């Protein structure tokens, strides 16, 4: 009797953790006779399944990286890249507005981002200032990270993107003059939205920021100044 | 004689066949206290540093606050259990059971709240990437405060309901379905973000290059970068699933097969599953908060007591 009392006390203590456990103790004890498989088969099966799921998810994600080899250079994109360039942005075409639209999240970020794109375009343009290759290489990865968002360094880059846009606000007045030159140089050579535009409008149809907000984007060019 | 020996052996077999796996109390305490300290530091850092008053950090702060409450409730419960074991507390006393109810509701609230915070963080990251230009219009601080208010009130109400009516199958089913839905949602959001970001990165990597060497270099860096993104995503999602799924499978098993011996053996590992749940509160700051350089910087300043900015 005392044994049973101790057992119920122990199970009552356990009931602090889970309030249902005691409820089932009142019934017949579970019979362990005649088990076909191992006792812990559910436990083992669950953990094996979980491990397989996580590893499978990782392999699917890495497969996505491997099979997505970059395309060959398209001749139509080549001619857009090799547009005769001045260092100033021209204000007429929707291409430029799309560039500005897509470049908008990049403007508050570090100057190294501009260095990357300027250095990438140097072989085509040659008129605008180009940074050195070594700096561009390292900054290029960071720049790609920012543009790619999740793709490089995962969430860290996204968070840095967010936090730098906040950090820049107190400093905007100071770096604006330095930035405006780089902005105009950058805007005339930044052609990524051509790719993204096609991709987004065809497959997603939801990201209207590239297509429908040219006037807002013209104003947003002065966003760093306003903030 | 034979009947009694048979029954005693049966009793002994039932006791020892799948005995409950006990986790030592110091381990519970360590995990609880460390998790509490970490998450509390994150909350304090986000509140004190003005640079971190942005929607993204507010959601991370909310997640850390929920984890703090969970660690606090669990540590407090351990303390009470230790006292009850020693004999200082009466198990069945009315004040003890009320206190027990309060702690259970706090735990439920923090569980539901951290799941909501994960979803909020995933949605916020989604908007940051794919509506980047309108992000500051979509996610204003006022809306963030409203979202956080809704999350906290919902969690409080749900917690009280759950603790009062946990015996009913309906509430438990709702809890489990809520967990599964949020798991699927978060997984889909992150995989979608990853896939579209990969397309973006591919486009960048396909920029015209001066020579093939440069292109190869860029392809390699692109692959390396996306590989890191895949690893980060796996860690994020994998930790969430690995830490939460055993507990929820326990709830499912309680409902579905209470008398099955296999299920009994799974249920005997309950304390291990609770330890996993608590360790998720421990590793959450490492996955979410400490990835940010600004937060690490604030931490260093706080811990080393250097001059405040």
Short mmCIF file of C-alpha atoms in Angstrom, two decimals:
data_model
loop_
_atom_site.label_atom_id
_atom_site.label_comp_id
_atom_site.label_asym_id
_atom_site.label_seq_id
_atom_site.Cartn_x
_atom_site.Cartn_y
_atom_site.Cartn_z
CA UNK A 1 0.00 0.00 0.00
CA UNK A 2 2.81 2.40 0.89
CA UNK A 3 4.54 1.40 -2.31
CA UNK A 4 1.49 2.37 -4.24
CA UNK A 5 1.25 5.63 -2.32
CA UNK A 6 4.87 6.47 -3.13
CA UNK A 7 4.28 5.59 -6.73
CA UNK A 8 1.26 7.83 -6.93
CA UNK A 9 3.20 10.60 -5.23
CA UNK A 10 6.01 10.22 -7.71
CA UNK A 11 3.55 10.28 -10.54
CA UNK A 12 1.80 13.25 -8.96
CA UNK A 13 5.12 15.04 -8.93
CA UNK A 14 5.51 14.18 -12.56
CA UNK A 15 2.03 15.53 -13.11
CA UNK A 16 3.48 18.95 -12.46
CA UNK A 17 5.19 18.52 -15.80
CA UNK A 18 2.29 17.06 -17.68
CA UNK A 19 -1.14 17.17 -16.24
CA UNK A 20 -2.43 14.15 -18.10
CA UNK A 21 0.02 11.59 -16.88
CA UNK A 22 -1.71 10.92 -13.60
CA UNK A 23 -4.98 10.48 -15.40
CA UNK A 24 -3.73 7.39 -17.16
CA UNK A 25 -2.10 5.97 -14.08
CA UNK A 26 -5.52 5.25 -12.68
CA UNK A 27 -6.15 2.63 -15.33
CA UNK A 28 -4.68 -0.81 -15.80
CA UNK A 29 -0.90 -0.79 -16.12
CA UNK A 30 0.25 -1.26 -19.63
CA UNK A 31 1.12 -4.83 -20.47
CA UNK A 32 4.47 -5.40 -22.06
CA UNK A 33 3.89 -9.03 -22.93
CA UNK A 34 4.30 -10.21 -26.44
CA UNK A 35 5.82 -7.17 -28.06
CA UNK A 36 6.82 -7.97 -31.61
CA UNK A 37 9.17 -5.08 -32.22
CA UNK A 38 11.62 -3.31 -29.95
CA UNK A 39 10.14 -1.32 -27.08
CA UNK A 40 11.51 1.96 -28.21
CA UNK A 41 10.62 1.49 -31.84
CA UNK A 42 8.45 4.60 -31.98
CA UNK A 43 11.24 6.66 -30.46
CA UNK A 44 13.85 5.29 -32.83
CA UNK A 45 11.57 5.62 -35.83
CA UNK A 46 10.70 9.19 -34.93
CA UNK A 47 14.27 10.33 -34.53
CA UNK A 48 15.45 8.55 -37.65
CA UNK A 49 12.61 10.16 -39.58
CA UNK A 50 13.46 13.58 -38.18
CA UNK A 51 17.14 13.20 -39.05
CA UNK A 52 16.24 12.05 -42.55
CA UNK A 53 13.92 15.03 -42.95
CA UNK A 54 16.54 17.56 -41.89
CA UNK A 55 19.26 16.00 -44.05
CA UNK A 56 16.86 15.72 -46.97
CA UNK A 57 15.96 19.38 -46.60
CA UNK A 58 19.64 20.33 -46.56
CA UNK A 59 20.36 18.25 -49.64
CA UNK A 60 17.39 19.70 -51.49
CA UNK A 61 18.59 23.19 -50.71
CA UNK A 62 22.15 22.43 -51.80
CA UNK A 63 20.89 20.70 -54.92
CA UNK A 64 19.05 23.87 -55.74
CA UNK A 65 22.36 25.66 -55.56
CA UNK A 66 24.20 23.13 -57.70
CA UNK A 67 21.68 22.72 -60.49
CA UNK A 68 21.16 26.43 -60.82
CA UNK A 69 24.27 27.18 -62.87
CA UNK A 70 24.41 30.68 -64.21
CA UNK A 71 23.21 31.13 -67.76
CA UNK A 72 25.43 32.00 -70.64
CA UNK A 73 25.62 35.62 -71.49
CA UNK A 74 22.75 36.67 -73.70
CA UNK A 75 23.52 38.91 -76.68
CA UNK A 76 20.53 41.15 -75.92
CA UNK A 77 21.73 41.73 -72.41
CA UNK A 78 25.22 42.34 -73.68
CA UNK A 79 24.10 45.25 -75.80
CA UNK A 80 22.22 46.79 -72.89
CA UNK A 81 25.27 46.48 -70.72
CA UNK A 82 27.48 48.08 -73.25
CA UNK A 83 25.27 51.09 -73.59
CA UNK A 84 27.40 54.14 -74.25
CA UNK A 85 27.55 55.53 -70.82
CA UNK A 86 27.93 58.80 -69.18
CA UNK A 87 28.32 58.93 -65.51
CA UNK A 88 25.01 60.68 -65.09
CA UNK A 89 21.69 58.99 -65.05
CA UNK A 90 19.34 59.84 -67.88
CA UNK A 91 15.78 60.37 -66.92
CA UNK A 92 13.65 59.27 -69.79
CA UNK A 93 13.43 55.56 -70.20
CA UNK A 94 11.55 53.16 -67.98
CA UNK A 95 14.68 51.06 -67.84
CA UNK A 96 16.35 53.72 -65.79
CA UNK A 97 13.32 54.05 -63.61
CA UNK A 98 13.36 50.35 -63.05
CA UNK A 99 17.01 50.57 -62.23
CA UNK A 100 16.28 53.27 -59.76
CA UNK A 101 13.39 51.26 -58.45
CA UNK A 102 15.51 48.24 -57.88
CA UNK A 103 18.48 50.21 -56.69
CA UNK A 104 16.40 51.91 -54.03
CA UNK A 105 17.10 49.37 -51.25
CA UNK A 106 20.77 49.54 -52.07
CA UNK A 107 21.18 53.26 -51.72
CA UNK A 108 21.26 53.45 -47.95
CA UNK A 109 23.85 50.71 -47.83
CA UNK A 110 27.55 50.84 -47.78
CA UNK A 111 29.59 52.34 -50.54
CA UNK A 112 31.30 49.03 -51.16
CA UNK A 113 28.14 47.98 -52.93
CA UNK A 114 28.64 50.72 -55.49
CA UNK A 115 32.25 49.75 -55.82
CA UNK A 116 31.23 46.30 -56.86
CA UNK A 117 28.96 47.35 -59.66
CA UNK A 118 31.25 49.99 -60.89
CA UNK A 119 34.08 47.52 -61.02
CA UNK A 120 31.91 44.98 -62.79
CA UNK A 121 31.07 47.43 -65.51
CA UNK A 122 34.52 48.83 -65.92
CA UNK A 123 35.39 46.68 -68.87
CA UNK A 124 32.38 47.89 -70.74
CA UNK A 125 32.27 51.49 -69.84
CA UNK A 126 35.63 52.76 -68.90
CA UNK A 127 34.40 56.29 -68.55
CA UNK A 128 33.26 56.12 -64.98
CA UNK A 129 35.51 55.72 -62.02
CA UNK A 130 36.36 52.10 -61.30
CA UNK A 131 37.57 50.72 -58.01
CA UNK A 132 40.42 48.26 -57.82
CA UNK A 133 39.84 44.59 -58.40
CA UNK A 134 40.87 43.41 -54.98
CA UNK A 135 38.43 45.62 -53.19
CA UNK A 136 35.77 44.81 -55.70
CA UNK A 137 36.19 41.11 -55.19
CA UNK A 138 35.49 41.19 -51.49
CA UNK A 139 32.87 43.84 -51.78
CA UNK A 140 31.40 42.01 -54.68
CA UNK A 141 30.50 39.12 -52.49
CA UNK A 142 28.92 41.39 -49.97
CA UNK A 143 27.10 43.18 -52.69
CA UNK A 144 25.82 39.96 -54.13
CA UNK A 145 24.80 39.01 -50.64
CA UNK A 146 22.75 42.11 -50.28
CA UNK A 147 21.07 41.68 -53.56
CA UNK A 148 20.58 37.99 -53.12
CA UNK A 149 19.24 38.41 -49.64
CA UNK A 150 19.05 34.92 -48.31
CA UNK A 151 21.37 33.35 -50.80
CA UNK A 152 24.65 34.39 -49.26
CA UNK A 153 25.45 34.34 -45.56
CA UNK A 154 21.83 33.62 -44.95
CA UNK A 155 19.93 35.85 -42.65
CA UNK A 156 22.94 37.74 -41.47
CA UNK A 157 23.08 39.74 -44.64
CA UNK A 158 19.41 40.50 -44.50
CA UNK A 159 19.76 41.71 -40.99
CA UNK A 160 22.77 43.78 -41.85
CA UNK A 161 20.80 45.24 -44.70
CA UNK A 162 18.06 46.22 -42.30
CA UNK A 163 20.31 47.54 -39.64
CA UNK A 164 22.49 49.51 -41.95
CA UNK A 165 19.51 51.23 -43.38
CA UNK A 166 18.70 52.29 -39.85
CA UNK A 167 22.24 53.24 -39.02
CA UNK A 168 22.60 55.35 -42.10
CA UNK A 169 19.81 57.66 -41.14
CA UNK A 170 21.72 59.75 -38.63
CA UNK A 171 24.63 59.97 -41.02
CA UNK A 172 22.74 60.79 -44.15
CA UNK A 173 23.56 64.44 -44.21
CA UNK A 174 27.23 63.72 -44.00
CA UNK A 175 27.60 61.15 -46.70
CA UNK A 176 25.03 62.41 -49.13
CA UNK A 177 27.37 64.46 -51.23
CA UNK A 178 29.77 61.59 -51.54
CA UNK A 179 26.93 59.32 -52.41
CA UNK A 180 25.21 61.33 -55.06
CA UNK A 181 28.14 61.02 -57.45
CA UNK A 182 28.33 57.33 -56.87
CA UNK A 183 24.61 56.99 -57.17
CA UNK A 184 24.50 58.53 -60.58
CA UNK A 185 27.45 56.47 -61.74
CA UNK A 186 25.88 53.39 -60.29
CA UNK A 187 22.45 54.01 -61.70
CA UNK A 188 23.61 54.29 -65.25
CA UNK A 189 25.38 50.96 -65.16
CA UNK A 190 23.13 48.86 -63.02
CA UNK A 191 21.28 46.47 -65.22
CA UNK A 192 20.14 43.71 -62.94
CA UNK A 193 16.47 44.77 -63.05
CA UNK A 194 16.37 43.60 -66.62
CA UNK A 195 16.71 40.07 -65.38
CA UNK A 196 14.60 40.50 -62.30
CA UNK A 197 11.92 42.35 -64.18
CA UNK A 198 11.37 39.51 -66.61
CA UNK A 199 11.55 36.92 -63.92
CA UNK A 200 9.22 38.64 -61.55
CA UNK A 201 6.61 39.72 -64.00
CA UNK A 202 6.36 36.33 -65.60
CA UNK A 203 6.53 33.98 -62.68
CA UNK A 204 5.31 35.93 -59.71
CA UNK A 205 3.14 38.69 -60.91
CA UNK A 206 3.04 40.13 -57.46
CA UNK A 207 6.11 42.24 -57.18
CA UNK A 208 4.80 45.37 -58.76
CA UNK A 209 7.47 47.58 -57.33
CA UNK A 210 9.54 47.31 -60.43
CA UNK A 211 6.74 48.16 -62.79
CA UNK A 212 4.24 50.42 -61.20
CA UNK A 213 6.04 52.94 -59.05
CA UNK A 214 8.26 55.06 -61.24
CA UNK A 215 7.07 58.36 -59.80
CA UNK A 216 7.52 57.13 -56.26
CA UNK A 217 10.99 55.97 -57.12
CA UNK A 218 11.95 59.33 -58.53
CA UNK A 219 11.11 60.77 -55.17
CA UNK A 220 12.87 58.00 -53.37
CA UNK A 221 16.13 59.03 -54.92
CA UNK A 222 16.04 61.89 -52.46
CA UNK A 223 15.06 59.63 -49.59
CA UNK A 224 18.50 59.70 -48.00
CA UNK A 225 18.39 63.49 -48.05
CA UNK A 226 14.96 63.66 -46.48
CA UNK A 227 15.86 61.30 -43.71
CA UNK B 1 1.49 -18.19 -4.37
CA UNK B 2 1.95 -18.48 -8.09
CA UNK B 3 -0.63 -15.77 -8.71
CA UNK B 4 1.05 -13.34 -6.31
CA UNK B 5 4.54 -13.98 -7.71
CA UNK B 6 3.17 -13.63 -11.21
CA UNK B 7 1.47 -10.35 -10.32
CA UNK B 8 4.55 -8.99 -8.53
CA UNK B 9 6.78 -9.92 -11.45
CA UNK B 10 4.28 -8.34 -13.75
CA UNK B 11 4.32 -5.20 -11.62
CA UNK B 12 8.10 -5.18 -11.60
CA UNK B 13 8.20 -5.73 -15.33
CA UNK B 14 5.77 -2.88 -15.86
CA UNK B 15 7.81 -0.63 -13.66
CA UNK B 16 11.16 -1.40 -15.21
CA UNK B 17 10.35 -2.14 -18.82
CA UNK B 18 10.09 1.44 -19.96
CA UNK B 19 10.99 3.42 -16.89
CA UNK B 20 10.63 7.13 -17.03
CA UNK B 21 13.91 8.70 -18.02
CA UNK B 22 14.79 11.18 -15.34
CA UNK B 23 16.78 14.23 -16.21
CA UNK B 24 18.84 15.47 -13.26
CA UNK B 25 17.50 18.63 -11.74
CA UNK B 26 20.83 20.55 -12.00
CA UNK B 27 20.67 20.13 -15.77
CA UNK B 28 17.20 21.64 -15.83
CA UNK B 29 18.42 24.47 -13.68
CA UNK B 30 21.48 25.15 -15.80
CA UNK B 31 19.54 25.24 -19.03
CA UNK B 32 16.83 27.34 -17.49
CA UNK B 33 19.15 29.89 -15.93
CA UNK B 34 21.44 30.20 -18.96
CA UNK B 35 18.47 30.56 -21.29
CA UNK B 36 16.95 33.14 -18.99
CA UNK B 37 20.16 35.17 -18.83
CA UNK B 38 20.76 35.08 -22.58
CA UNK B 39 17.26 36.06 -23.60
CA UNK B 40 16.96 38.71 -20.92
CA UNK B 41 20.21 40.26 -22.15
CA UNK B 42 18.83 40.31 -25.68
CA UNK B 43 15.67 42.07 -24.50
CA UNK B 44 17.67 44.64 -22.54
CA UNK B 45 20.08 45.21 -25.43
CA UNK B 46 17.29 45.84 -27.93
CA UNK B 47 15.48 48.19 -25.57
CA UNK B 48 18.56 50.18 -24.60
CA UNK B 49 20.13 50.67 -28.01
CA UNK B 50 18.25 53.16 -30.13
CA UNK B 51 19.68 51.81 -33.34
CA UNK B 52 17.86 48.58 -32.70
CA UNK B 53 14.40 50.14 -32.57
CA UNK B 54 13.31 48.71 -35.87
CA UNK B 55 10.55 46.20 -36.67
CA UNK B 56 12.97 43.37 -37.24
CA UNK B 57 14.62 43.81 -33.87
CA UNK B 58 11.27 44.30 -32.17
CA UNK B 59 10.23 40.85 -33.31
CA UNK B 60 13.51 39.35 -32.20
CA UNK B 61 13.07 41.10 -28.86
CA UNK B 62 9.57 39.68 -28.54
CA UNK B 63 10.88 36.20 -29.26
CA UNK B 64 13.56 36.67 -26.64
CA UNK B 65 10.95 37.91 -24.16
CA UNK B 66 8.82 34.82 -24.68
CA UNK B 67 11.86 32.61 -24.24
CA UNK B 68 12.69 34.48 -21.05
CA UNK B 69 9.22 33.81 -19.69
CA UNK B 70 9.49 30.14 -20.64
CA UNK B 71 12.87 29.73 -18.97
CA UNK B 72 11.67 31.63 -15.91
CA UNK B 73 8.54 29.53 -15.56
CA UNK B 74 10.44 26.29 -16.04
CA UNK B 75 13.14 27.22 -13.52
CA UNK B 76 10.52 28.30 -11.04
CA UNK B 77 8.66 25.04 -11.51
CA UNK B 78 11.88 23.10 -10.95
CA UNK B 79 12.44 25.02 -7.74
CA UNK B 80 8.96 24.19 -6.56
CA UNK B 81 9.40 20.54 -7.45
CA UNK B 82 12.65 20.42 -5.53
CA UNK B 83 10.94 21.96 -2.53
CA UNK B 84 8.03 19.56 -2.88
CA UNK B 85 10.43 16.64 -3.07
CA UNK B 86 12.20 17.79 0.05
CA UNK B 87 8.85 18.13 1.74
CA UNK B 88 8.57 21.87 2.19
CA UNK B 89 5.53 22.17 -0.04
CA UNK B 90 2.25 20.36 -0.02
CA UNK B 91 1.55 18.82 -3.40
CA UNK B 92 -2.19 19.15 -3.14
CA UNK B 93 -2.42 22.48 -1.41
CA UNK B 94 -4.71 24.98 -3.07
CA UNK B 95 -2.09 27.70 -3.33
CA UNK B 96 0.39 25.26 -4.81
CA UNK B 97 -2.03 24.06 -7.45
CA UNK B 98 -2.92 27.65 -8.27
CA UNK B 99 0.76 28.48 -8.60
CA UNK B 100 1.14 25.39 -10.72
CA UNK B 101 -1.68 26.60 -12.97
CA UNK B 102 -0.04 30.00 -13.28
CA UNK B 103 3.25 28.42 -14.30
CA UNK B 104 1.59 26.12 -16.79
CA UNK B 105 -0.25 28.99 -18.37
CA UNK B 106 2.98 30.99 -18.56
CA UNK B 107 4.65 28.06 -20.28
CA UNK B 108 1.81 27.66 -22.76
CA UNK B 109 1.84 31.37 -23.41
CA UNK B 110 5.54 31.36 -24.14
CA UNK B 111 5.28 28.32 -26.40
CA UNK B 112 2.52 29.83 -28.49
CA UNK B 113 4.19 33.23 -28.38
CA UNK B 114 7.52 32.01 -29.64
CA UNK B 115 5.80 30.24 -32.53
CA UNK B 116 3.96 33.47 -33.37
CA UNK B 117 7.24 35.38 -33.13
CA UNK B 118 8.90 32.96 -35.54
CA UNK B 119 6.11 33.55 -37.98
CA UNK B 120 6.35 37.31 -37.55
CA UNK B 121 10.11 37.21 -38.14
CA UNK B 122 9.67 35.08 -41.26
CA UNK B 123 7.01 37.43 -42.66
CA UNK B 124 9.15 40.45 -41.83
CA UNK B 125 12.12 38.93 -43.64
CA UNK B 126 9.90 38.09 -46.58
CA UNK B 127 8.72 41.69 -46.84
CA UNK B 128 12.29 42.93 -46.44
CA UNK B 129 13.41 40.95 -49.44
CA UNK B 130 10.52 41.06 -51.83
CA UNK B 131 8.89 44.37 -51.05
CA UNK B 132 12.09 46.09 -50.10
CA UNK B 133 11.18 49.39 -51.64
CA UNK B 134 7.93 49.67 -49.73
CA UNK B 135 9.20 48.00 -46.60
CA UNK B 136 9.24 51.16 -44.54
CA UNK B 137 5.68 51.91 -45.57
CA UNK B 138 4.38 48.42 -45.01
CA UNK B 139 6.14 47.75 -41.73
CA UNK B 140 5.96 50.95 -39.74
CA UNK B 141 6.74 51.00 -36.05
CA UNK B 142 3.09 51.60 -35.28
CA UNK B 143 2.07 48.49 -37.16
CA UNK B 144 4.82 46.55 -35.47
CA UNK B 145 3.54 47.65 -32.08
CA UNK B 146 0.02 46.66 -33.09
CA UNK B 147 1.18 43.24 -34.29
CA UNK B 148 3.12 42.66 -31.09
CA UNK B 149 0.13 43.74 -29.01
CA UNK B 150 -2.11 41.31 -30.87
CA UNK B 151 0.41 38.50 -30.45
CA UNK B 152 0.81 39.06 -26.71
CA UNK B 153 -2.93 39.35 -25.98
CA UNK B 154 -3.72 36.30 -28.09
CA UNK B 155 -1.05 34.32 -26.28
CA UNK B 156 -2.33 35.39 -22.88
CA UNK B 157 -5.90 34.46 -23.71
CA UNK B 158 -4.93 31.18 -25.35
CA UNK B 159 -2.74 30.26 -22.42
CA UNK B 160 -5.54 30.74 -19.90
CA UNK B 161 -7.97 28.79 -22.06
CA UNK B 162 -5.52 25.97 -22.62
CA UNK B 163 -4.65 25.49 -19.01
CA UNK B 164 -8.27 25.52 -17.94
CA UNK B 165 -9.49 23.14 -20.60
CA UNK B 166 -6.41 21.10 -21.42
CA UNK B 167 -8.16 17.86 -20.52
CA UNK B 168 -10.40 18.17 -23.51
CA UNK B 169 -9.13 16.61 -26.68
CA UNK B 170 -10.33 19.57 -28.70
CA UNK B 171 -7.88 22.05 -27.21
CA UNK B 172 -4.97 19.70 -27.59
CA UNK B 173 -5.89 19.02 -31.19
CA UNK B 174 -6.08 22.74 -31.83
CA UNK B 175 -2.66 23.21 -30.27
CA UNK B 176 -1.14 20.51 -32.43
CA UNK B 177 -2.83 21.71 -35.60
CA UNK B 178 -1.64 25.25 -34.85
CA UNK B 179 1.91 23.96 -34.50
CA UNK B 180 1.75 22.03 -37.76
CA UNK B 181 0.25 24.92 -39.69
CA UNK B 182 2.85 27.37 -38.44
CA UNK B 183 5.61 24.86 -39.23
CA UNK B 184 4.41 24.52 -42.79
CA UNK B 185 3.95 28.30 -43.15
CA UNK B 186 7.39 29.14 -41.85
CA UNK B 187 8.98 26.42 -43.97
CA UNK B 188 7.24 27.60 -47.11
CA UNK B 189 8.12 31.24 -46.51
CA UNK B 190 11.78 30.53 -45.99
CA UNK B 191 12.09 28.11 -48.90
CA UNK B 192 10.32 30.60 -51.17
CA UNK B 193 12.68 33.35 -50.06
CA UNK B 194 15.62 31.09 -50.63
CA UNK B 195 14.54 30.09 -54.11
CA UNK B 196 13.89 33.62 -55.28
CA UNK B 197 17.09 34.90 -53.73
CA UNK B 198 18.91 32.14 -55.55
CA UNK B 199 17.43 33.38 -58.82
CA UNK B 200 18.61 36.89 -58.00
CA UNK B 201 22.08 35.64 -57.20
CA UNK B 202 22.15 33.64 -60.38
CA UNK B 203 21.33 36.74 -62.35
CA UNK B 204 24.13 38.64 -60.73
CA UNK B 205 26.51 35.80 -61.34
CA UNK B 206 25.52 35.83 -65.00
CA UNK B 207 26.68 39.38 -65.48
CA UNK B 208 29.00 39.73 -68.43
CA UNK B 209 32.57 39.22 -67.45
CA UNK B 210 35.86 40.23 -68.89
CA UNK B 211 37.15 36.69 -69.05
CA UNK B 212 36.22 33.15 -68.31
CA UNK B 213 38.39 33.13 -65.20
CA UNK B 214 36.39 35.90 -63.67
CA UNK B 215 33.16 34.13 -64.51
CA UNK B 216 34.34 30.96 -62.90
CA UNK B 217 35.33 32.85 -59.80
CA UNK B 218 31.97 34.48 -59.62
CA UNK B 219 30.18 31.18 -60.12
CA UNK B 220 32.16 29.66 -57.31
CA UNK B 221 31.44 32.53 -55.00
CA UNK B 222 27.79 32.42 -55.92
CA UNK B 223 27.67 28.72 -55.15
CA UNK B 224 29.56 29.22 -51.92
CA UNK B 225 27.23 31.98 -50.89
CA UNK B 226 24.11 30.03 -51.68
CA UNK B 227 25.52 27.04 -49.86
CA UNK B 228 25.86 29.16 -46.76
CA UNK B 229 22.31 30.31 -47.21
CA UNK B 230 21.19 26.69 -47.42
CA UNK B 231 23.10 25.87 -44.26
CA UNK B 232 21.62 28.80 -42.39
CA UNK B 233 18.15 27.87 -43.46
CA UNK B 234 18.66 24.25 -42.48
CA UNK B 235 19.93 25.26 -39.05
CA UNK B 236 17.05 27.67 -38.52
CA UNK B 237 14.34 25.33 -39.56
CA UNK B 238 16.04 22.18 -38.36
CA UNK B 239 16.50 23.51 -34.83
CA UNK B 240 12.87 24.54 -34.71
CA UNK B 241 11.64 21.14 -35.84
CA UNK B 242 14.07 19.06 -33.78
CA UNK B 243 13.31 20.93 -30.58
CA UNK B 244 9.53 21.20 -30.93
CA UNK B 245 8.43 18.05 -32.72
CA UNK B 246 9.15 15.50 -29.94
CA UNK B 247 6.97 17.39 -27.48
CA UNK B 248 4.15 17.63 -29.96
CA UNK B 249 4.43 14.00 -30.86
CA UNK B 250 4.07 13.35 -27.15
CA UNK B 251 0.81 15.30 -27.12
CA UNK B 252 -0.42 13.42 -30.18
CA UNK B 253 0.49 10.08 -28.61
CA UNK B 254 -1.34 10.94 -25.41
CA UNK B 255 -4.46 11.52 -27.42
CA UNK B 256 -4.16 8.68 -29.86
CA UNK B 257 -2.70 5.68 -28.05
CA UNK B 258 -2.59 6.08 -24.28
CA UNK B 259 -2.47 2.36 -23.55
CA UNK B 260 -0.18 1.10 -26.26
CA UNK B 261 3.16 -0.16 -24.84
CA UNK B 262 5.15 1.40 -27.66
CA UNK B 263 3.51 4.73 -26.96
CA UNK B 264 4.19 4.22 -23.27
CA UNK B 265 7.88 3.89 -24.02
CA UNK B 266 7.78 7.09 -26.02
CA UNK B 267 5.97 8.87 -23.19
CA UNK B 268 8.63 7.76 -20.73
CA UNK B 269 11.06 10.13 -22.42
CA UNK B 270 8.93 13.14 -21.58
CA UNK B 271 11.54 14.92 -19.47
CA UNK B 272 14.09 14.65 -22.27
CA UNK B 273 11.62 16.30 -24.62
CA UNK B 274 11.05 19.11 -22.17
CA UNK B 275 14.82 19.57 -21.94
CA UNK B 276 14.92 19.85 -25.73
CA UNK B 277 12.20 22.46 -25.64
CA UNK B 278 14.08 24.48 -23.07
CA UNK B 279 17.32 24.20 -25.00
CA UNK B 280 15.54 25.71 -27.96
CA UNK B 281 15.08 28.83 -25.85
CA UNK B 282 18.81 28.62 -25.30
CA UNK B 283 19.87 28.39 -28.94
CA UNK B 284 17.33 30.86 -30.29
CA UNK B 285 19.47 33.92 -29.52
CA UNK B 286 22.40 32.27 -31.31
CA UNK B 287 20.29 31.70 -34.41
CA UNK B 288 18.37 34.96 -34.54
CA UNK B 289 19.81 37.65 -32.36
CA UNK B 290 23.56 37.07 -32.35
CA UNK B 291 23.75 36.92 -36.15
CA UNK B 292 23.41 40.67 -36.17
CA UNK B 293 26.63 42.63 -35.79
CA UNK B 294 24.93 45.57 -34.17
CA UNK B 295 23.45 43.40 -31.45
CA UNK B 296 26.77 41.70 -30.80
CA UNK B 297 28.37 45.11 -30.55
CA UNK B 298 25.75 46.21 -28.01
CA UNK B 299 26.32 43.04 -26.04
CA UNK B 300 30.02 43.57 -25.86
CA UNK B 301 29.46 47.06 -24.63
CA UNK B 302 26.96 45.96 -22.03
CA UNK B 303 29.00 43.05 -20.75
CA UNK B 304 32.32 44.83 -20.70
CA UNK B 305 30.69 47.88 -19.12
CA UNK B 306 32.44 50.20 -21.53
CA UNK B 307 31.07 53.64 -22.23
CA UNK B 308 27.54 53.78 -23.53
CA UNK B 309 27.01 55.44 -26.89
#
